[in-house]
CSV table of N, CA and C in Angstrom, one decimal:
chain,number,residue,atom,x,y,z
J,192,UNK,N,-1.8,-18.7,-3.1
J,192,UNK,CA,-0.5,-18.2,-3.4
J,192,UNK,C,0.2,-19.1,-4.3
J,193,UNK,N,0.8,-18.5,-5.6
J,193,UNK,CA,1.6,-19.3,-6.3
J,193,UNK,C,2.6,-19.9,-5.7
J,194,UNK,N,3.1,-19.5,-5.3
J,194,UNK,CA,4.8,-20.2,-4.3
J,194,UNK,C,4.1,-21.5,-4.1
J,195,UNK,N,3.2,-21.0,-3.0
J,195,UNK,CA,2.7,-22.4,-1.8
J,195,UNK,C,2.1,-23.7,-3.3
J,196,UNK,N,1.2,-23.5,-4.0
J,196,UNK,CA,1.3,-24.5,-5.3
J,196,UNK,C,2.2,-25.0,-5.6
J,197,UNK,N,3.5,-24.1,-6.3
J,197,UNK,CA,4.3,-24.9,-6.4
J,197,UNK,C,5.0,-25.9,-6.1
J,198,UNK,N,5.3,-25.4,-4.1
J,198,UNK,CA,6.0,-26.3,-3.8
J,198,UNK,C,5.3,-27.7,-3.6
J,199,UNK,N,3.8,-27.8,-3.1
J,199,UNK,CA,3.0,-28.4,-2.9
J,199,UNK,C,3.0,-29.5,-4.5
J,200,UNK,N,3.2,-29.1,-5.4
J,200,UNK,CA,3.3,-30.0,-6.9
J,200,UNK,C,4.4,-30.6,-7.5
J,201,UNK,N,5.7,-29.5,-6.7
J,201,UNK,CA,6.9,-30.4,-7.6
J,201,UNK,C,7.9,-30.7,-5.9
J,202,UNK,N,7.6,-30.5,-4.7
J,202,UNK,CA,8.7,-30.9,-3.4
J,202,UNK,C,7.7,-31.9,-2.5
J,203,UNK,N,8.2,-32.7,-2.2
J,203,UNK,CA,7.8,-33.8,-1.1
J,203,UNK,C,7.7,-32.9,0.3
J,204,UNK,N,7.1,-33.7,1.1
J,204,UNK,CA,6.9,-33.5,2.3
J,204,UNK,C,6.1,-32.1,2.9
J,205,UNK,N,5.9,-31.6,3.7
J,205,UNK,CA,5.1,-30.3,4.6
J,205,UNK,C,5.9,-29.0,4.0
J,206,UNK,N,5.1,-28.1,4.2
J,206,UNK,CA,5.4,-27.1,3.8
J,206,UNK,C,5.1,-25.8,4.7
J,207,UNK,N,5.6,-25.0,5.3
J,207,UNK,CA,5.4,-23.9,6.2
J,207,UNK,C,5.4,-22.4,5.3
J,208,UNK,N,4.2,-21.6,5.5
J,208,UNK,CA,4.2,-20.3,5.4
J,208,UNK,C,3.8,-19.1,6.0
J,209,UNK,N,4.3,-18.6,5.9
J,209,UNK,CA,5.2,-17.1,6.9
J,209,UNK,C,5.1,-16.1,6.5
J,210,UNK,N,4.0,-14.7,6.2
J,210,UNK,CA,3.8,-13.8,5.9
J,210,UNK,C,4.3,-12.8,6.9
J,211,UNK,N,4.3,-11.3,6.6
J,211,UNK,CA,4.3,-10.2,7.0
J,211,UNK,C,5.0,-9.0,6.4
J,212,UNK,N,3.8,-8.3,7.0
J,212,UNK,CA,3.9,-6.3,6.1
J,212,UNK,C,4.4,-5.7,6.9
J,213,UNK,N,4.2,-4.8,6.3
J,213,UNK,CA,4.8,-3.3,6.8
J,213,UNK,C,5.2,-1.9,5.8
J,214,UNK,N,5.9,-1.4,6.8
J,214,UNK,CA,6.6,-0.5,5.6
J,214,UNK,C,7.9,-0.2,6.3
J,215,UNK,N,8.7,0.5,5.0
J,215,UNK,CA,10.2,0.6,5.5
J,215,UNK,C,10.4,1.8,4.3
J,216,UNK,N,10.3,3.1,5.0
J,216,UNK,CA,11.0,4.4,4.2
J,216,UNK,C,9.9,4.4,3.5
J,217,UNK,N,9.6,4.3,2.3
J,217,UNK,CA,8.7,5.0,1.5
J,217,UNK,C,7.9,4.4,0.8
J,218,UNK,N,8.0,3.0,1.3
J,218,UNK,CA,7.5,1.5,0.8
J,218,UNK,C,7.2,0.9,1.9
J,219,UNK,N,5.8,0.4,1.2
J,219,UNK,CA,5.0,-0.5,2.1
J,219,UNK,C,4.7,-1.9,1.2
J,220,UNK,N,4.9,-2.8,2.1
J,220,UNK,CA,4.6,-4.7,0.9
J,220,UNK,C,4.6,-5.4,2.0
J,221,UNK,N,4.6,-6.7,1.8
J,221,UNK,CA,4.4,-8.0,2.0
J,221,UNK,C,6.2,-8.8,1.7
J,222,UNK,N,6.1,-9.4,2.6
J,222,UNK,CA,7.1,-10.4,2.2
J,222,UNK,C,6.5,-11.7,2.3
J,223,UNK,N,6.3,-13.1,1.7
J,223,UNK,CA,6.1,-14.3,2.0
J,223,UNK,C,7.4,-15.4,1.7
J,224,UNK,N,6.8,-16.2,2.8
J,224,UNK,CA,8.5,-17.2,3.2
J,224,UNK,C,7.8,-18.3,2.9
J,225,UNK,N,7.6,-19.2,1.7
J,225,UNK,CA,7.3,-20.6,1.6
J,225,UNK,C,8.7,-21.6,1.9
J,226,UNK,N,8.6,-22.2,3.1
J,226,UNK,CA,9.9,-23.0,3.3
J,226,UNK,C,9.6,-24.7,3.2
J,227,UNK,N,9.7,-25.6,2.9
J,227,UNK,CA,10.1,-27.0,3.3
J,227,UNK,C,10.3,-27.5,5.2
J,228,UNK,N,9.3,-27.8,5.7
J,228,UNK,CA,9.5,-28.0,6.9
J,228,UNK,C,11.0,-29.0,7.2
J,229,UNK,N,11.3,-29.4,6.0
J,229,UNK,CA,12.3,-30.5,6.5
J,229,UNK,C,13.6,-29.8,6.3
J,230,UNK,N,14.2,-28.9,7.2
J,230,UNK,CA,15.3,-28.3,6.8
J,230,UNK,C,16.3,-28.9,6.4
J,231,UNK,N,16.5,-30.2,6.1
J,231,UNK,CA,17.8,-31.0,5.5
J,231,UNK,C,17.4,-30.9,3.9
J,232,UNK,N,16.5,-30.8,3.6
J,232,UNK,CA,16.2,-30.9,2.2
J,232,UNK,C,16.4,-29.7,1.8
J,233,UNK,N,17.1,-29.3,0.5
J,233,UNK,CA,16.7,-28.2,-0.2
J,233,UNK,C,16.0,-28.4,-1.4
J,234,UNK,N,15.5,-27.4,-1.8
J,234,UNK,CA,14.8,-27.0,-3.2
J,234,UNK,C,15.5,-27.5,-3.9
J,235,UNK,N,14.5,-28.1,-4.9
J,235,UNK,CA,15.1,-28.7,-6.6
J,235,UNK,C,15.5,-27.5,-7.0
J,236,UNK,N,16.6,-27.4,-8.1
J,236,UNK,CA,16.7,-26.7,-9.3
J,236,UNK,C,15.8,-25.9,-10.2
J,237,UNK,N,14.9,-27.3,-10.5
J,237,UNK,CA,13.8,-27.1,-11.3
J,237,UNK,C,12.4,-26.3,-10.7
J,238,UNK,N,12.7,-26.6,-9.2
J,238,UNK,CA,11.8,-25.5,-8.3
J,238,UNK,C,11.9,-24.2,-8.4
J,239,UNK,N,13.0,-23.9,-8.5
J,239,UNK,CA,13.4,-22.3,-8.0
J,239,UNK,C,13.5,-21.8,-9.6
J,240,UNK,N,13.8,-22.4,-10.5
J,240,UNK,CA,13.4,-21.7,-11.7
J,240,UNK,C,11.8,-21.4,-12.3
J,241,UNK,N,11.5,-22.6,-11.8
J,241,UNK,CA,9.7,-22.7,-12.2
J,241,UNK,C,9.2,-21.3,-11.7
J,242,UNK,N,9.8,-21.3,-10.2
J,242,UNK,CA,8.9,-20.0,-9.1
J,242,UNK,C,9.6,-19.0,-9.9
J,243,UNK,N,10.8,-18.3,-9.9
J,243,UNK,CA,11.2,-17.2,-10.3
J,243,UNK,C,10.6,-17.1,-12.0
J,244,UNK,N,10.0,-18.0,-13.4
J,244,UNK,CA,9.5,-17.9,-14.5
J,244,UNK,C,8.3,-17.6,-14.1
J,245,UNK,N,7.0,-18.2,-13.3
J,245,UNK,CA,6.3,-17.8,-12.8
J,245,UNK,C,5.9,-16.9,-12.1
J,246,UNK,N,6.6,-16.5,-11.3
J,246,UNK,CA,6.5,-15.2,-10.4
J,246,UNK,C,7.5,-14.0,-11.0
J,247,UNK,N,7.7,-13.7,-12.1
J,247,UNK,CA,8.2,-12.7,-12.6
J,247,UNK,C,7.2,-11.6,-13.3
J,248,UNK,N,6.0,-11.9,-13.3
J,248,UNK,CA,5.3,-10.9,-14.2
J,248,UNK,C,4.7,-10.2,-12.7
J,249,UNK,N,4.5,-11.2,-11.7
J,249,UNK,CA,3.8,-10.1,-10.3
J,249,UNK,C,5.1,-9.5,-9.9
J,250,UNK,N,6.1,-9.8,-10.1
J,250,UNK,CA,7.3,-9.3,-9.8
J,250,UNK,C,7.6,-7.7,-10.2
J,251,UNK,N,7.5,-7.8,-11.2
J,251,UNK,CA,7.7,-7.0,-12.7
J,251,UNK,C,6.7,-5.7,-11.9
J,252,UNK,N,5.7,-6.3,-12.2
J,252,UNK,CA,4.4,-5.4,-12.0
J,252,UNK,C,4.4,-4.5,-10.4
J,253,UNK,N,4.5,-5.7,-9.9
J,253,UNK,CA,4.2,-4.8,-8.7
J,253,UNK,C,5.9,-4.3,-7.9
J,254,UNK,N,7.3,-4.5,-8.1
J,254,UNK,CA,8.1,-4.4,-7.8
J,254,UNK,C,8.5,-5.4,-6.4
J,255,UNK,N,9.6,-6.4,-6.3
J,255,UNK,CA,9.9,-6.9,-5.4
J,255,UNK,C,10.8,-7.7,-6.0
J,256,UNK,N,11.1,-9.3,-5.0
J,256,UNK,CA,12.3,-9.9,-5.7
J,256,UNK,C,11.6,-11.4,-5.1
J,257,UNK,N,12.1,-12.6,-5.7
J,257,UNK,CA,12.7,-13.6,-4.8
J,257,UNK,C,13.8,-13.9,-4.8
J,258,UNK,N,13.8,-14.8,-4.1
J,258,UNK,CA,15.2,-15.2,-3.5
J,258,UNK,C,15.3,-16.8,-2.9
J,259,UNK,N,16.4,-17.6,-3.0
J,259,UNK,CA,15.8,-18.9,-3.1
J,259,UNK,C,16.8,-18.9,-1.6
J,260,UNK,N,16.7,-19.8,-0.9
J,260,UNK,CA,18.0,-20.6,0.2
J,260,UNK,C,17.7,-21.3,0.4
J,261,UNK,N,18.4,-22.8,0.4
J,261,UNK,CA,18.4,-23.5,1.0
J,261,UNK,C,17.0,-24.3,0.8
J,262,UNK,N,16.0,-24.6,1.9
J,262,UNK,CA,15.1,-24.9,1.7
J,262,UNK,C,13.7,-24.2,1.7
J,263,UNK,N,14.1,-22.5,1.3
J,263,UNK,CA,12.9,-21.9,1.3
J,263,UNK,C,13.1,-21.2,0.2
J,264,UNK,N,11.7,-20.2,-0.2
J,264,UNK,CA,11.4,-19.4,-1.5
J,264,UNK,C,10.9,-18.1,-0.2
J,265,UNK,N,11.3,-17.0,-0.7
J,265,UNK,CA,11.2,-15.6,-0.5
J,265,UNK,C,10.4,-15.0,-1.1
J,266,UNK,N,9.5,-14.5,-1.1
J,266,UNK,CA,8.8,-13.8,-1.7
J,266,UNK,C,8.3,-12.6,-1.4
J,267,UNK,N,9.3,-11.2,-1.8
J,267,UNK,CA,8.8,-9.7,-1.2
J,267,UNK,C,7.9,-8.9,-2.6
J,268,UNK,N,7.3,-8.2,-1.9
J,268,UNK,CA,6.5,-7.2,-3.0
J,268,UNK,C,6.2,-6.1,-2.2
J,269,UNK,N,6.5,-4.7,-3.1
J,269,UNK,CA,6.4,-3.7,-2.2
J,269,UNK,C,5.6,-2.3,-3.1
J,270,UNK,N,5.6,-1.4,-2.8
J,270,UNK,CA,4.5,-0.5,-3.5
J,270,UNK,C,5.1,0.6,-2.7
J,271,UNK,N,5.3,2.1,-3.5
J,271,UNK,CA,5.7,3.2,-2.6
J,271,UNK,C,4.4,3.7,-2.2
J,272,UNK,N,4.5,4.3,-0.5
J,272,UNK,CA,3.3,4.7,-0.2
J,272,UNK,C,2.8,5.5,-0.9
J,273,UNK,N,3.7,6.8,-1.5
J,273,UNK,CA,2.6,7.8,-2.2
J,273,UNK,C,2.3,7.0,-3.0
J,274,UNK,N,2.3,6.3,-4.1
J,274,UNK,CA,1.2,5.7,-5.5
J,274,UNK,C,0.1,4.9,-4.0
J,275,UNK,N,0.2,4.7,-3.5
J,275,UNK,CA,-1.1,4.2,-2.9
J,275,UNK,C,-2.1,4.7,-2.5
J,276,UNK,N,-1.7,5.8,-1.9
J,276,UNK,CA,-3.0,6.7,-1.0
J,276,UNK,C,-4.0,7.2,-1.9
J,277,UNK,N,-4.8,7.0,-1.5
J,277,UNK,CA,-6.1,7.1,-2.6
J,277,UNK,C,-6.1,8.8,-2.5
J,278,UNK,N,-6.6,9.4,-3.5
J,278,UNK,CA,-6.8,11.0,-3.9
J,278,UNK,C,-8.1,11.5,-3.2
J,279,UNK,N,-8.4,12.5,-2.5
J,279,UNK,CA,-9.5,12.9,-1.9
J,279,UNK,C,-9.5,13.9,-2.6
J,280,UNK,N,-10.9,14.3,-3.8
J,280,UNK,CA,-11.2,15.5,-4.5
J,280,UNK,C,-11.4,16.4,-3.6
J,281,UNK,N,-11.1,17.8,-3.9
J,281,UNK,CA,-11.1,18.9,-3.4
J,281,UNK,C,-12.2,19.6,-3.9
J,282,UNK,N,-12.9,20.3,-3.2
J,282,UNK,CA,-14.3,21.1,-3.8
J,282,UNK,C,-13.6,22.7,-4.1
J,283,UNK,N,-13.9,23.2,-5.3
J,283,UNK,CA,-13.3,24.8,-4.9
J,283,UNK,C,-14.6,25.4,-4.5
C-alpha cells in the first residue's frame, strides 16, 4: 500500500494499519487508516501533501477521499455495487 511507504520513508518511528470493508447504500469499498503509533506526533506537512499528490489518480479513478488528522492518513475507496456485479449472459 502506498500510504504505508510513505509513512515508512518520510515519518520516524512505528506505524499501525487498520483496514476494513463493507458497504453502505449503494456502495461498497475499503477504508485504510495508516496512523503513527506515537500519538503525540503528528504528520509532517510535506507527508500529507506527498500522500494526497500520490494518491490522487487511485482517488480519481476509483472514487474515495483522504483525509489527514492528527497523526493518521485515511484512506477510503468505494465503487457502487451495480458497476460491480459481474453480467450473467442470458441464452434466448
Amino acid at each position: 500500500m502506498l500510504a504505508v511507504s510513505l509513512l515508512l520513508e518520510l515519518e520516524a518511528g512505528q506505524i499501525c494499519v487498520r483496514t476494513r470493508c463493507g458497504t453502505a447504500g449503494n456502495r461498497r469499498g475499503i477504508v485504510a487508516v495508516v496512523a503513527l503509533l506515537d500519538r503525540g506526533c503528528a504528520l509532517s506537512t510535506d507527508t500529507t501533501h506527498q500522500a494526497v499528490e500520490r494518491l490522487a489518480g487511485r482517488i480519481q479513478a476509483y472514487g474515495g477521499a483522504v483525509h489527514r488528522r492528527s497523526n493518521r492518513l485515511r484512506l477510503a475507496v468505494y465503487d457502487s455495487i451495480s458497476s460491480v456485479r459481474p453480467q450473467i449472459p442470458t441464452s434466448a
